[in-house]
mmCIF file of C-alpha atoms and ligand atoms in Angstrom:
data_model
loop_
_atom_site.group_PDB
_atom_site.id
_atom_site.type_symbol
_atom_site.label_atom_id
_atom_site.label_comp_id
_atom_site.label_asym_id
_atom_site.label_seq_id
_atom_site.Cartn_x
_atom_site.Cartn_y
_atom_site.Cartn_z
ATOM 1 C CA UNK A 16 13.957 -7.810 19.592
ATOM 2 C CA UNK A 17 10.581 -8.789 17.907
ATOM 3 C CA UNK A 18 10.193 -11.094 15.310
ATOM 4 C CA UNK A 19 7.849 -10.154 12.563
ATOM 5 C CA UNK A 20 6.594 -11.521 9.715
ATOM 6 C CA UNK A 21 5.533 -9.904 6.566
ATOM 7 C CA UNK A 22 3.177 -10.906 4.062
ATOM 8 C CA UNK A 23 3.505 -9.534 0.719
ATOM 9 C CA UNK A 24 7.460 -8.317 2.302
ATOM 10 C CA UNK A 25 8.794 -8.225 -1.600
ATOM 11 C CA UNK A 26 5.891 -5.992 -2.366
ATOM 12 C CA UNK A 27 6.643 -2.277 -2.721
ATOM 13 C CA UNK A 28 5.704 -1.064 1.291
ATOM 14 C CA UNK A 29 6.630 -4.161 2.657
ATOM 15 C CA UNK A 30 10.067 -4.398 1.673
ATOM 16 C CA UNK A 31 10.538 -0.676 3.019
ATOM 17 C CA UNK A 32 8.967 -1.823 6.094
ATOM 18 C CA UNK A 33 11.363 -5.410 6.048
ATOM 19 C CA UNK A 34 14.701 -2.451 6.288
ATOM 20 C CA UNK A 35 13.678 -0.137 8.745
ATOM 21 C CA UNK A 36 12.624 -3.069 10.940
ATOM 22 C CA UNK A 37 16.078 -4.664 10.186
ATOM 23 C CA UNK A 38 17.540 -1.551 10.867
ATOM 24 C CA UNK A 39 16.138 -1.327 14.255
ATOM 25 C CA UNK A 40 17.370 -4.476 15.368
ATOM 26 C CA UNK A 41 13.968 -6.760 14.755
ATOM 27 C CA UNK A 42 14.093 -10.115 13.084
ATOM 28 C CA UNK A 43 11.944 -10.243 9.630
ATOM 29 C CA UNK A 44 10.809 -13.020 8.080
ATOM 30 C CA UNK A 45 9.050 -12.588 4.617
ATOM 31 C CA UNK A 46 6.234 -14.740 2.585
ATOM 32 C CA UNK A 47 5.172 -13.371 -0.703
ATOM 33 C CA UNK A 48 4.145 -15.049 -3.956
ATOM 34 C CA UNK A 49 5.840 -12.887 -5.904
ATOM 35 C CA UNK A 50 2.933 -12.360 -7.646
ATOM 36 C CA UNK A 51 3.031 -8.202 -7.619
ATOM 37 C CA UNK A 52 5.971 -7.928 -5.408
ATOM 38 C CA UNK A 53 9.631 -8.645 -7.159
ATOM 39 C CA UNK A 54 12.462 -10.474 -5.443
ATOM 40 C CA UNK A 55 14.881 -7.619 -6.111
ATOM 41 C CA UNK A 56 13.190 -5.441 -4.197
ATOM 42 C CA UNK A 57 14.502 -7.993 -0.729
ATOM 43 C CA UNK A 58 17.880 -9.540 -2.897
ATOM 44 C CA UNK A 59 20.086 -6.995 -1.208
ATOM 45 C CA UNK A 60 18.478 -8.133 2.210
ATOM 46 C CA UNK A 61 19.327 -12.579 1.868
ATOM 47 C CA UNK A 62 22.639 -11.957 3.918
ATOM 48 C CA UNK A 63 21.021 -9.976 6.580
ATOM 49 C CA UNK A 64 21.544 -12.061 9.805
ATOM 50 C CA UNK A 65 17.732 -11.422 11.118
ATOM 51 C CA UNK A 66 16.207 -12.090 7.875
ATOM 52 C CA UNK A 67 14.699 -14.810 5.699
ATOM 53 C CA UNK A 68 12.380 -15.060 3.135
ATOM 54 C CA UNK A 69 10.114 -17.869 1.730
ATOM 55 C CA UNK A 70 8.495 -17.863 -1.653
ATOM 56 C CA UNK A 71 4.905 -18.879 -1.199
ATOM 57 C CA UNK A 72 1.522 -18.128 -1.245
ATOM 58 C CA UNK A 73 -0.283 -16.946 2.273
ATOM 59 C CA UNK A 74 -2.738 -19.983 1.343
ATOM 60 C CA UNK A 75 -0.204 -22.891 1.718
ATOM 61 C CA UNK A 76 -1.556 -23.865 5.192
ATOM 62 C CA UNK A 77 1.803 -25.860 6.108
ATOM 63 C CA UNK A 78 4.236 -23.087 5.449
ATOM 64 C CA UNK A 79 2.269 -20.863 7.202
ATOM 65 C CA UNK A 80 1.349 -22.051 10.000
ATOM 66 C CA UNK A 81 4.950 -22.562 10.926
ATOM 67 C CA UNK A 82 6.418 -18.882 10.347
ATOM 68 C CA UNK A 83 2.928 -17.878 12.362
ATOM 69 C CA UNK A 84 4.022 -19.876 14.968
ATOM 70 C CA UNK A 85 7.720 -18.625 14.768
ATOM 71 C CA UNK A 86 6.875 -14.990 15.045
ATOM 72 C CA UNK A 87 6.050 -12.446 17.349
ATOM 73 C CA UNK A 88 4.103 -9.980 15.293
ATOM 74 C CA UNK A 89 2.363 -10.336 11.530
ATOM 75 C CA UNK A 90 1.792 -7.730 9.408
ATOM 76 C CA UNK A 91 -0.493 -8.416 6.741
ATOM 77 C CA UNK A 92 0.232 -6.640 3.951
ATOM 78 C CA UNK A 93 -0.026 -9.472 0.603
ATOM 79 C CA UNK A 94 -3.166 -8.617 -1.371
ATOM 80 C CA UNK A 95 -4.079 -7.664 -5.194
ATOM 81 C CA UNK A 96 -3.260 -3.973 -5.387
ATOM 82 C CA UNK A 97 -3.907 -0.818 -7.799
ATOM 83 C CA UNK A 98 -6.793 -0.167 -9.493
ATOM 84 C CA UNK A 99 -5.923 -0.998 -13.122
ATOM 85 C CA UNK A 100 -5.485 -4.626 -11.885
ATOM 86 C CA UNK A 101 -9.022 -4.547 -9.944
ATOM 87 C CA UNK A 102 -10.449 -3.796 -12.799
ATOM 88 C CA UNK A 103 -8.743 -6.077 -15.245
ATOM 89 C CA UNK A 104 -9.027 -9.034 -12.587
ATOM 90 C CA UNK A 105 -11.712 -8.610 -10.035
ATOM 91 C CA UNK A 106 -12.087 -12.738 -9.226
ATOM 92 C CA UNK A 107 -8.291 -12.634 -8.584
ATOM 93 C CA UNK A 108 -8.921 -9.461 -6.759
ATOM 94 C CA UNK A 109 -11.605 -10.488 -4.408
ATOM 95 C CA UNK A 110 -9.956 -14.223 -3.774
ATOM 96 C CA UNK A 111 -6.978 -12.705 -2.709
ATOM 97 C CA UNK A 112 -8.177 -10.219 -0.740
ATOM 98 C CA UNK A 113 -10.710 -11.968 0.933
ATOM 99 C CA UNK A 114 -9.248 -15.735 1.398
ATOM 100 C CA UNK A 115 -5.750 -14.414 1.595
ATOM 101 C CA UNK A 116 -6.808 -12.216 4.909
ATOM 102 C CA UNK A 117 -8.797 -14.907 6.361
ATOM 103 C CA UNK A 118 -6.439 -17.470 5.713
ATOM 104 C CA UNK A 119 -3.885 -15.208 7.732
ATOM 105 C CA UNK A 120 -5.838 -14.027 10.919
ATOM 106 C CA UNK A 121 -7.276 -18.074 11.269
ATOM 107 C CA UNK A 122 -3.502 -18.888 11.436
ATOM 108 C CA UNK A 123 -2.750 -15.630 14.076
ATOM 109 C CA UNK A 124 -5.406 -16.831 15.883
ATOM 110 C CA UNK A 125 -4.387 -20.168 16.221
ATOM 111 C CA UNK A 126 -0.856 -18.685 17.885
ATOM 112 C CA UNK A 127 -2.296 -15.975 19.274
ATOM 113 C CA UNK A 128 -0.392 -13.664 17.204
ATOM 114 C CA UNK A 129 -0.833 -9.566 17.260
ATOM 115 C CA UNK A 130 -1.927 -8.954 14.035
ATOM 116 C CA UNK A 131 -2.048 -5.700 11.593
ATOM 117 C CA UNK A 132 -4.603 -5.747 8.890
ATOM 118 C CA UNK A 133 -3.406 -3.688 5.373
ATOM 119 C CA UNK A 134 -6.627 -1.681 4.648
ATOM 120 C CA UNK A 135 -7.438 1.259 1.973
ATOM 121 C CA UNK A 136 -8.358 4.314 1.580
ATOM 122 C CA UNK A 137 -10.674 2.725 -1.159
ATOM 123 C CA UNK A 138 -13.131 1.606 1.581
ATOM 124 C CA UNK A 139 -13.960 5.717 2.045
ATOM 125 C CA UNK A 140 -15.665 5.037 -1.462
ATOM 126 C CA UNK A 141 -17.680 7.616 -2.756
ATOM 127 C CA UNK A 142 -17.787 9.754 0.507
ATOM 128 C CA UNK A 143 -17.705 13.706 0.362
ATOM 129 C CA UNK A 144 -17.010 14.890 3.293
ATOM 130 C CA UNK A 145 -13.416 15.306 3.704
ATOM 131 C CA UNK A 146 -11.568 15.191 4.811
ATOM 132 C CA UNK A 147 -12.113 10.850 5.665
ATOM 133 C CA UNK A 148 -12.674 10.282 9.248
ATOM 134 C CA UNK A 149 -12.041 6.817 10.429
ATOM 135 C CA UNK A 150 -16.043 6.439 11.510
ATOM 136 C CA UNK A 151 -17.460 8.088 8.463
ATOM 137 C CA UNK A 152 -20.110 6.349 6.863
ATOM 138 C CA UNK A 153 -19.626 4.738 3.278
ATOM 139 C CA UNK A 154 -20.847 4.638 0.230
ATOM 140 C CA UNK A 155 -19.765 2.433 -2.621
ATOM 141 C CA UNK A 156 -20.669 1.894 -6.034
ATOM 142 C CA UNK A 157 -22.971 -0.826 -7.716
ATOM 143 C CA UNK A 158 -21.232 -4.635 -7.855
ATOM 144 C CA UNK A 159 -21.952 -4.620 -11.498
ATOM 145 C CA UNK A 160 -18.672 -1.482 -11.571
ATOM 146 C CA UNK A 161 -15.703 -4.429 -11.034
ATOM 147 C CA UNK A 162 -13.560 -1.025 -9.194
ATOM 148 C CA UNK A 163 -15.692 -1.534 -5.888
ATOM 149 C CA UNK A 164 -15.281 -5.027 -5.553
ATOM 150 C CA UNK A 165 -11.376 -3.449 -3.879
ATOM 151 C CA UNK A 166 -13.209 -1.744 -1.218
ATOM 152 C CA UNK A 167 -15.609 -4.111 -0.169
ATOM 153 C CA UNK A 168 -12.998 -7.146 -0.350
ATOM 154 C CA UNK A 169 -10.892 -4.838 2.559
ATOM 155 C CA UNK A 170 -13.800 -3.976 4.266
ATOM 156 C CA UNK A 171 -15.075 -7.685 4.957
ATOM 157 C CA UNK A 172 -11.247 -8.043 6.052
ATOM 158 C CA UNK A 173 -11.412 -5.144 8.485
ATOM 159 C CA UNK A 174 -14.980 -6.672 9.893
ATOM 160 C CA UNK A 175 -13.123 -9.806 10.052
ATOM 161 C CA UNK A 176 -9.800 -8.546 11.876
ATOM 162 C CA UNK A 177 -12.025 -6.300 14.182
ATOM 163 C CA UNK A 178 -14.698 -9.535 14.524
ATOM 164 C CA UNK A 179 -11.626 -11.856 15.937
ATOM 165 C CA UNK A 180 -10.848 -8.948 18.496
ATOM 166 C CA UNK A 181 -13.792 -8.867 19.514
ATOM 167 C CA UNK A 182 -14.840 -12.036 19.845
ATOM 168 C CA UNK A 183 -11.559 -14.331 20.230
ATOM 169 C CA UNK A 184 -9.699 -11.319 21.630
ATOM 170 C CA UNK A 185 -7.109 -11.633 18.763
ATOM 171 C CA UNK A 186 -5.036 -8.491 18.943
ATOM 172 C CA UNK A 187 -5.891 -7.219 15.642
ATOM 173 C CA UNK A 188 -4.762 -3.538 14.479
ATOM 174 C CA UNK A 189 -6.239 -1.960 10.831
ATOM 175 C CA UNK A 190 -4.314 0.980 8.979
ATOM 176 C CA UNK A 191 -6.070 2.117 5.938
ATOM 177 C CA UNK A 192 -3.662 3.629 3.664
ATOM 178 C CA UNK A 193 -4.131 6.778 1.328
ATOM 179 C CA UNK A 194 -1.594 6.672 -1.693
ATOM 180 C CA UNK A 195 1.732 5.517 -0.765
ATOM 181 C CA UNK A 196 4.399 6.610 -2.749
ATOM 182 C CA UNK A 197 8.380 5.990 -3.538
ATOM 183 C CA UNK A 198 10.830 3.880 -4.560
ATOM 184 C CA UNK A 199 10.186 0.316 -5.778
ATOM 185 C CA UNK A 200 6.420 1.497 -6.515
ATOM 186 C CA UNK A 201 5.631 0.593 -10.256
ATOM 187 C CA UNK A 202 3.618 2.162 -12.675
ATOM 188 C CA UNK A 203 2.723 -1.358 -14.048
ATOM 189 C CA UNK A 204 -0.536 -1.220 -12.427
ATOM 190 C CA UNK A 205 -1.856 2.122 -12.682
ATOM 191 C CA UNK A 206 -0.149 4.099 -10.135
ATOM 192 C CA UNK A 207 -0.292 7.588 -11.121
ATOM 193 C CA UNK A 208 3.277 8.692 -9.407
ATOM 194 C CA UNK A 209 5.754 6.282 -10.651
ATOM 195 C CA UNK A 210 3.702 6.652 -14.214
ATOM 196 C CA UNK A 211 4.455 10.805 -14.435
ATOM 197 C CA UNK A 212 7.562 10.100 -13.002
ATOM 198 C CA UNK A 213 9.090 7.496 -15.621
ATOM 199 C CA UNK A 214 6.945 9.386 -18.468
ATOM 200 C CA UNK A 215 8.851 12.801 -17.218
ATOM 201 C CA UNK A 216 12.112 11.112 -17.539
ATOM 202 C CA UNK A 217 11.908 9.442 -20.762
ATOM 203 C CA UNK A 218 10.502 12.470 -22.254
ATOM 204 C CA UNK A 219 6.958 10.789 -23.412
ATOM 205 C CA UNK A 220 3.804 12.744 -22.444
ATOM 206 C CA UNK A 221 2.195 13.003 -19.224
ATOM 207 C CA UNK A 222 -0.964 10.953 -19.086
ATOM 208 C CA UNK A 223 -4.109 12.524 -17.545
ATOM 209 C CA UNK A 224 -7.076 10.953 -16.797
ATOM 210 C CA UNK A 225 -9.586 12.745 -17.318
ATOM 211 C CA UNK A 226 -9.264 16.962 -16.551
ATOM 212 C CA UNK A 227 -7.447 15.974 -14.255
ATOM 213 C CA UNK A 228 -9.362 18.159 -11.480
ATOM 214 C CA UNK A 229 -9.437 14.995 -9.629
ATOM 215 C CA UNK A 230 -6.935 15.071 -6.167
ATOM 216 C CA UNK A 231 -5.296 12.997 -4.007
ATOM 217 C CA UNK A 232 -2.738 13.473 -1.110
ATOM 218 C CA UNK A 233 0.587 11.198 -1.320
ATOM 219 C CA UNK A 234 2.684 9.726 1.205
ATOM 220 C CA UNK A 235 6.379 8.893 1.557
ATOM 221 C CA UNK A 236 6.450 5.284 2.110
ATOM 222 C CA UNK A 237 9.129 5.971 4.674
ATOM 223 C CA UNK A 238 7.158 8.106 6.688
ATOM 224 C CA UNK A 239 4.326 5.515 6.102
ATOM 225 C CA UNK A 240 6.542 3.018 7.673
ATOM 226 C CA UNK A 241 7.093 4.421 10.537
ATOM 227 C CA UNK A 242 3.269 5.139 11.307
ATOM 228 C CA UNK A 243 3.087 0.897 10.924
ATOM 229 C CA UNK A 244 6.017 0.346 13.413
ATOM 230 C CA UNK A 245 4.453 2.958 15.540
ATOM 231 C CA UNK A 246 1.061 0.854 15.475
ATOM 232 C CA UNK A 247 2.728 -2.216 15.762
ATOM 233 C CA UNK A 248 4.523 -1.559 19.204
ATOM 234 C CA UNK A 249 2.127 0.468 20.725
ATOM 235 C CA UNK A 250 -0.463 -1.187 23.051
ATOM 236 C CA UNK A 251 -3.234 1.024 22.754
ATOM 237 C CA UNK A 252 -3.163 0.694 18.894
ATOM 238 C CA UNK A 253 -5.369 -2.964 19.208
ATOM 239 C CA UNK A 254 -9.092 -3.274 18.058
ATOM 240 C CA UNK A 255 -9.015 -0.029 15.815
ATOM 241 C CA UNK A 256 -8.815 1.266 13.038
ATOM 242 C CA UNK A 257 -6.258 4.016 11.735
ATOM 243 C CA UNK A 258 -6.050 6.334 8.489
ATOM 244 C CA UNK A 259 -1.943 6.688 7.367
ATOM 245 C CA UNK A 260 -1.604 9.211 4.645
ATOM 246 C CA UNK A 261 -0.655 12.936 3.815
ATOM 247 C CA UNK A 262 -3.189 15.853 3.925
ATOM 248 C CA UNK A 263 -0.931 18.021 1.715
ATOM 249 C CA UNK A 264 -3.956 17.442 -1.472
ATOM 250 C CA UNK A 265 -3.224 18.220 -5.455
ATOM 251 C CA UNK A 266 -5.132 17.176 -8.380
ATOM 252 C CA UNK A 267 -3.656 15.209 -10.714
ATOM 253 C CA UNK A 268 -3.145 17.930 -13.478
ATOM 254 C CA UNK A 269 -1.195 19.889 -10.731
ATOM 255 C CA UNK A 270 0.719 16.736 -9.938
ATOM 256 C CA UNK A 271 1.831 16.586 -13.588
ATOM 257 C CA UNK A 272 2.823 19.909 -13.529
ATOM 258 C CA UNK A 273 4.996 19.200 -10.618
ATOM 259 C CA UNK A 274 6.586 16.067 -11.706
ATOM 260 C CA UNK A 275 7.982 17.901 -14.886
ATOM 261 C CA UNK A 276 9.211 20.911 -12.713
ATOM 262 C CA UNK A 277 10.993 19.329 -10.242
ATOM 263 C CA UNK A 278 12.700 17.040 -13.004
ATOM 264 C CA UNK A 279 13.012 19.666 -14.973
ATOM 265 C CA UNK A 280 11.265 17.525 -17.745
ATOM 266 C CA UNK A 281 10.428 18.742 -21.593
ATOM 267 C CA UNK A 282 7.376 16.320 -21.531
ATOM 268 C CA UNK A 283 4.459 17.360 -22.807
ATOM 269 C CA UNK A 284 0.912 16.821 -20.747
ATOM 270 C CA UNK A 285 -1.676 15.290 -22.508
ATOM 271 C CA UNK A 286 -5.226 14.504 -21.175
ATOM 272 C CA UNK A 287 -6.889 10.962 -22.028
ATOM 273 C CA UNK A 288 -10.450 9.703 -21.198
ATOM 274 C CA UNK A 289 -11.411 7.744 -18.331
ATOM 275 C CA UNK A 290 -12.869 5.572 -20.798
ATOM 276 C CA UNK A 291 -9.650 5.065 -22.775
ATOM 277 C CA UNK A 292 -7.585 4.645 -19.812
ATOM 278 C CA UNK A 293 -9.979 1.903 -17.269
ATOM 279 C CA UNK A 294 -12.290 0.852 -20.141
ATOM 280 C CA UNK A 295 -16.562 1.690 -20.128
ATOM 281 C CA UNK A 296 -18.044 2.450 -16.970
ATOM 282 C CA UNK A 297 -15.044 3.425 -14.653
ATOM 283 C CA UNK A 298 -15.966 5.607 -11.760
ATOM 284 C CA UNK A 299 -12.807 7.394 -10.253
ATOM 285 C CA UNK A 300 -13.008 9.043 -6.815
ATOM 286 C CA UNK A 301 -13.190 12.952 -6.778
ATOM 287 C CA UNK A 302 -10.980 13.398 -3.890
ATOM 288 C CA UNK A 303 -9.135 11.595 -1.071
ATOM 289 C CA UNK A 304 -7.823 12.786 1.954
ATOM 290 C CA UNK A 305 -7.476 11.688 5.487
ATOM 291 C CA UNK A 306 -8.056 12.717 8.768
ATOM 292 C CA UNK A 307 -4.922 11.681 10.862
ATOM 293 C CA UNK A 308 -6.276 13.282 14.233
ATOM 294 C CA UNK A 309 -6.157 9.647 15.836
ATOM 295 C CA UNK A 310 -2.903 8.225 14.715
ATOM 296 C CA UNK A 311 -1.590 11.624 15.719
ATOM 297 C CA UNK A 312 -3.040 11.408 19.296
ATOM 298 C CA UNK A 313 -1.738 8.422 19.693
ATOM 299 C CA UNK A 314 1.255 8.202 18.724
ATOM 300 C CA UNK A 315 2.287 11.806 17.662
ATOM 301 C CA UNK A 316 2.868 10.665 13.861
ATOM 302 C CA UNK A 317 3.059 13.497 11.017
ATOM 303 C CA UNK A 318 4.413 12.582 7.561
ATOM 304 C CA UNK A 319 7.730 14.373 7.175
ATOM 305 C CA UNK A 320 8.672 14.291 3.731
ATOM 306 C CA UNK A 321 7.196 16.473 1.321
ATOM 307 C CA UNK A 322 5.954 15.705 -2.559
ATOM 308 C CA UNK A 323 9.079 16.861 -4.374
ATOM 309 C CA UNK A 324 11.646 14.633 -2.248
ATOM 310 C CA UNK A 325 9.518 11.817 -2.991
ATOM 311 C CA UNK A 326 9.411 12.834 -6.825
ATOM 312 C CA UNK A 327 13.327 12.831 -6.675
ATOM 313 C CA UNK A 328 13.865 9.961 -4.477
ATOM 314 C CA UNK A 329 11.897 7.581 -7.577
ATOM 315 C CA UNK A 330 13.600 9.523 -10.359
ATOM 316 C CA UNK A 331 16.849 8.687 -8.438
ATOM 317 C CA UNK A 332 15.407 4.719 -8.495
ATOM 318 C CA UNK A 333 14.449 4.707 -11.588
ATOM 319 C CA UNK A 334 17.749 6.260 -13.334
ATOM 320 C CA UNK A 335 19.676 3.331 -10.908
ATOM 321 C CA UNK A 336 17.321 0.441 -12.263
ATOM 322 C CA UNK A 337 17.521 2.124 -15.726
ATOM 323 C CA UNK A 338 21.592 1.668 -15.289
ATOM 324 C CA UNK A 339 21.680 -1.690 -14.017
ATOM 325 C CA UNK A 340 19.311 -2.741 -16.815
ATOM 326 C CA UNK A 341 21.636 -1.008 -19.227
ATOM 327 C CA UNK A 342 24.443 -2.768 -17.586
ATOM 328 C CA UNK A 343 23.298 -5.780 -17.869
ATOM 329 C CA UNK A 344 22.242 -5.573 -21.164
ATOM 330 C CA UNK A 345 25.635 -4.606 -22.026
ATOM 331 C CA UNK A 346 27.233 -7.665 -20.207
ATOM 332 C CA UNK A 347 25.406 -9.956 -21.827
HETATM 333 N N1 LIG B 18 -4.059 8.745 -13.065
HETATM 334 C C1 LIG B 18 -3.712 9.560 -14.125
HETATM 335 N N2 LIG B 18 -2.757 9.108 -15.006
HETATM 336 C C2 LIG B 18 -2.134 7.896 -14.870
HETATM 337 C C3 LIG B 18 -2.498 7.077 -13.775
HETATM 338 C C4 LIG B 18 -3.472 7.540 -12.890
HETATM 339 O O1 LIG B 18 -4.236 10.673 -14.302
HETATM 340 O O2 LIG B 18 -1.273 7.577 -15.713
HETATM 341 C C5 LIG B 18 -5.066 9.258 -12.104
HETATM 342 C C6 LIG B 18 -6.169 8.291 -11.723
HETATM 343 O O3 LIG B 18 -7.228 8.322 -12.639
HETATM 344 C C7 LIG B 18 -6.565 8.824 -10.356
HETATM 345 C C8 LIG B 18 -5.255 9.358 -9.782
HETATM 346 O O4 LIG B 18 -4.388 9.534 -10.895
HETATM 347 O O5 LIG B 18 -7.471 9.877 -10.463
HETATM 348 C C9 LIG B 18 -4.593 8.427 -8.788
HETATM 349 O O6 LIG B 18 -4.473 7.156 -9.399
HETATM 350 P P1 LIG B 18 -3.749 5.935 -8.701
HETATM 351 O O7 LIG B 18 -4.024 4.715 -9.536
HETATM 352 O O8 LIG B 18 -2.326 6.286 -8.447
HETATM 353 O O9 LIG B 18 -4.425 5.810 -7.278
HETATM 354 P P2 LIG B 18 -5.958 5.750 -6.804
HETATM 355 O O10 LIG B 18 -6.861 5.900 -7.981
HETATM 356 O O11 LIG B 18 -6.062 4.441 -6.132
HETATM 357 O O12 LIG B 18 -6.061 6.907 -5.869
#
């Protein structure tokens, strides 16, 4: 048995990653502010015998450096997510991201802790060669466009979990992830999945950005999950870096088109500007889609579930949430 803790555990992968750790038998602990991630998402979990949670930030210094010291394993996952909220608060953004990380692997280091980083696809930036290869080179976009300020915060974290590696010999392990998707994920901050998703079932239009022509490739978190337990126990996995995502790619009007067929949804699809959407001066990526040759190598990881179970495993979330909510409502 391992005990691991998880920052940002209430958060939408790392409460998927607190059960299937639970379910194998590990012992979780979880610190998150709540600040993005929602205590429901764990309240099924506070009677678990190998779990426990604390509400706090990663920066309270006391707190942490006890459930450091308890654990076997961190997994560094607490950071300002989704681009909406980059954009609306970049100092927030690049405090978190930046002082949150360093706060974590100072405290690692201090107990010698194996470490995994939470990177981003995001740090590929503007790059057009697809698809993204773990050594490509980057290019981002001016500091004056808040949207970069994302990538760059992760990539001074990955030069900083690779740096203690290297020089402290801090077992640090990075996993860039490509759009995660699933239950729990909310469309409160821009995600473009849980958005079509809850639009499709309450019968309002689709929302486009732009044509539309832009793609992505998603990712059951589940199968994402297991790629970061796969990291996390294997040896070999320390000092690098490793994409986790799907290569199955759509564009976004597709992906519409998609969402209302396997929901079997009347919505219309409607098509707004970028500029409507993110406000003057956004700059969305083209396409995104990794290379998973080296997490494959090593440890023989494919994503398993296709696009339309994880369509209908959020519809199925949503409708439950929906009927709680309308329970509650009507109990009250
Ligand atoms: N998007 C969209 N409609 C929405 C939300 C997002 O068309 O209601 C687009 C967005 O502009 C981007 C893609 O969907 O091109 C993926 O957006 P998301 O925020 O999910 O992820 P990211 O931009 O980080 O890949």
């Amino acid at each position: 048995m391992t005990h691991f803790l998880i920052t940002g555990g209430m958060g939408f992968i790392g409460s998927h990653l607190t059960e299937a750790l639970l379910a194998r038998g590990h012992y979780v602990t979880v610190v998150d502010d709540v600040s993005t991630g929602r205590f429901e998402n764990i309240a099924h979990l506070t009677h678990h015998p190998l779990f426990r949670f604390a509400i706090e930030s990663i920066m309270n210094e006391t707190v942490m450096d006890r459930l450091v010291s308890e654990c076997d394993v961190v997994v560094h996952l607490a950071a300002a997510v989704g681009v909406q909220l980059i954009v609306e608060r970049p100092t927030h953004t690049i405090e978190t991201n930046v002082l949150g990380t360093h706060a974590v692997l100072r405290m690692a280091n201090r107990y010698r802790k194996r470490t995994l980083i939470a990177s981003t696809s995001e740090v590929y930036g503007k790059g057009s060669r697809l698809p993204f290869r773990e050594e490509d080179d980057v290019v981002l976009g001016p500091t004056t466009k808040s949207r970069w300020a994302y990538a760059c915060s992760k990539m001074l974290d990955e030069f900083l979990a690779l740096a203690y590696w290297r020089e402290q010999n801090l077992p640090t392990v990075i996993f860039r992830l490509f759009n995660t998707v699933g239950p729990r994920q909310t469309g409160r901050y821009g995600m473009v999945v849980p958005r079509f998703v809850g639009q499709a079932l309450r019968g309002e239009p689709l929302t486009v950005y732009g044509d539309g022509t832009q793609s992505r490739a998603f990712c059951d978190v589940a199968d994402v999950v297991r790629a970061i337990i796969g990291l996390a126990e294997h040896p070999d996995a320390v000092g690098q870096v490793f994409n986790i995502g799907n290569t199955r790619e759509i564009t976004i009007r597709d992906l519409a088109a998609l969402v209302k067929r396997v929901l079997d949804s009347p919505s219309d699809i409607v098509f707004v500007p970028y500029e409507e959407a993110y406000g003057p001066g956004f700059e969305d990526m083209k396409r995104r889609v990794p290379d998973i040759s080296k997490i494959r190598a090593l440890l023989g990881w494919e994503p398993e579930i296709p696009l339309e179970t994880t369509i209908e495993r959020i519809a199925h979330y949503m409708r439950k949430l929906e009927g709680q909510v309308a329970l509650q409502g009507a109990g009250s």
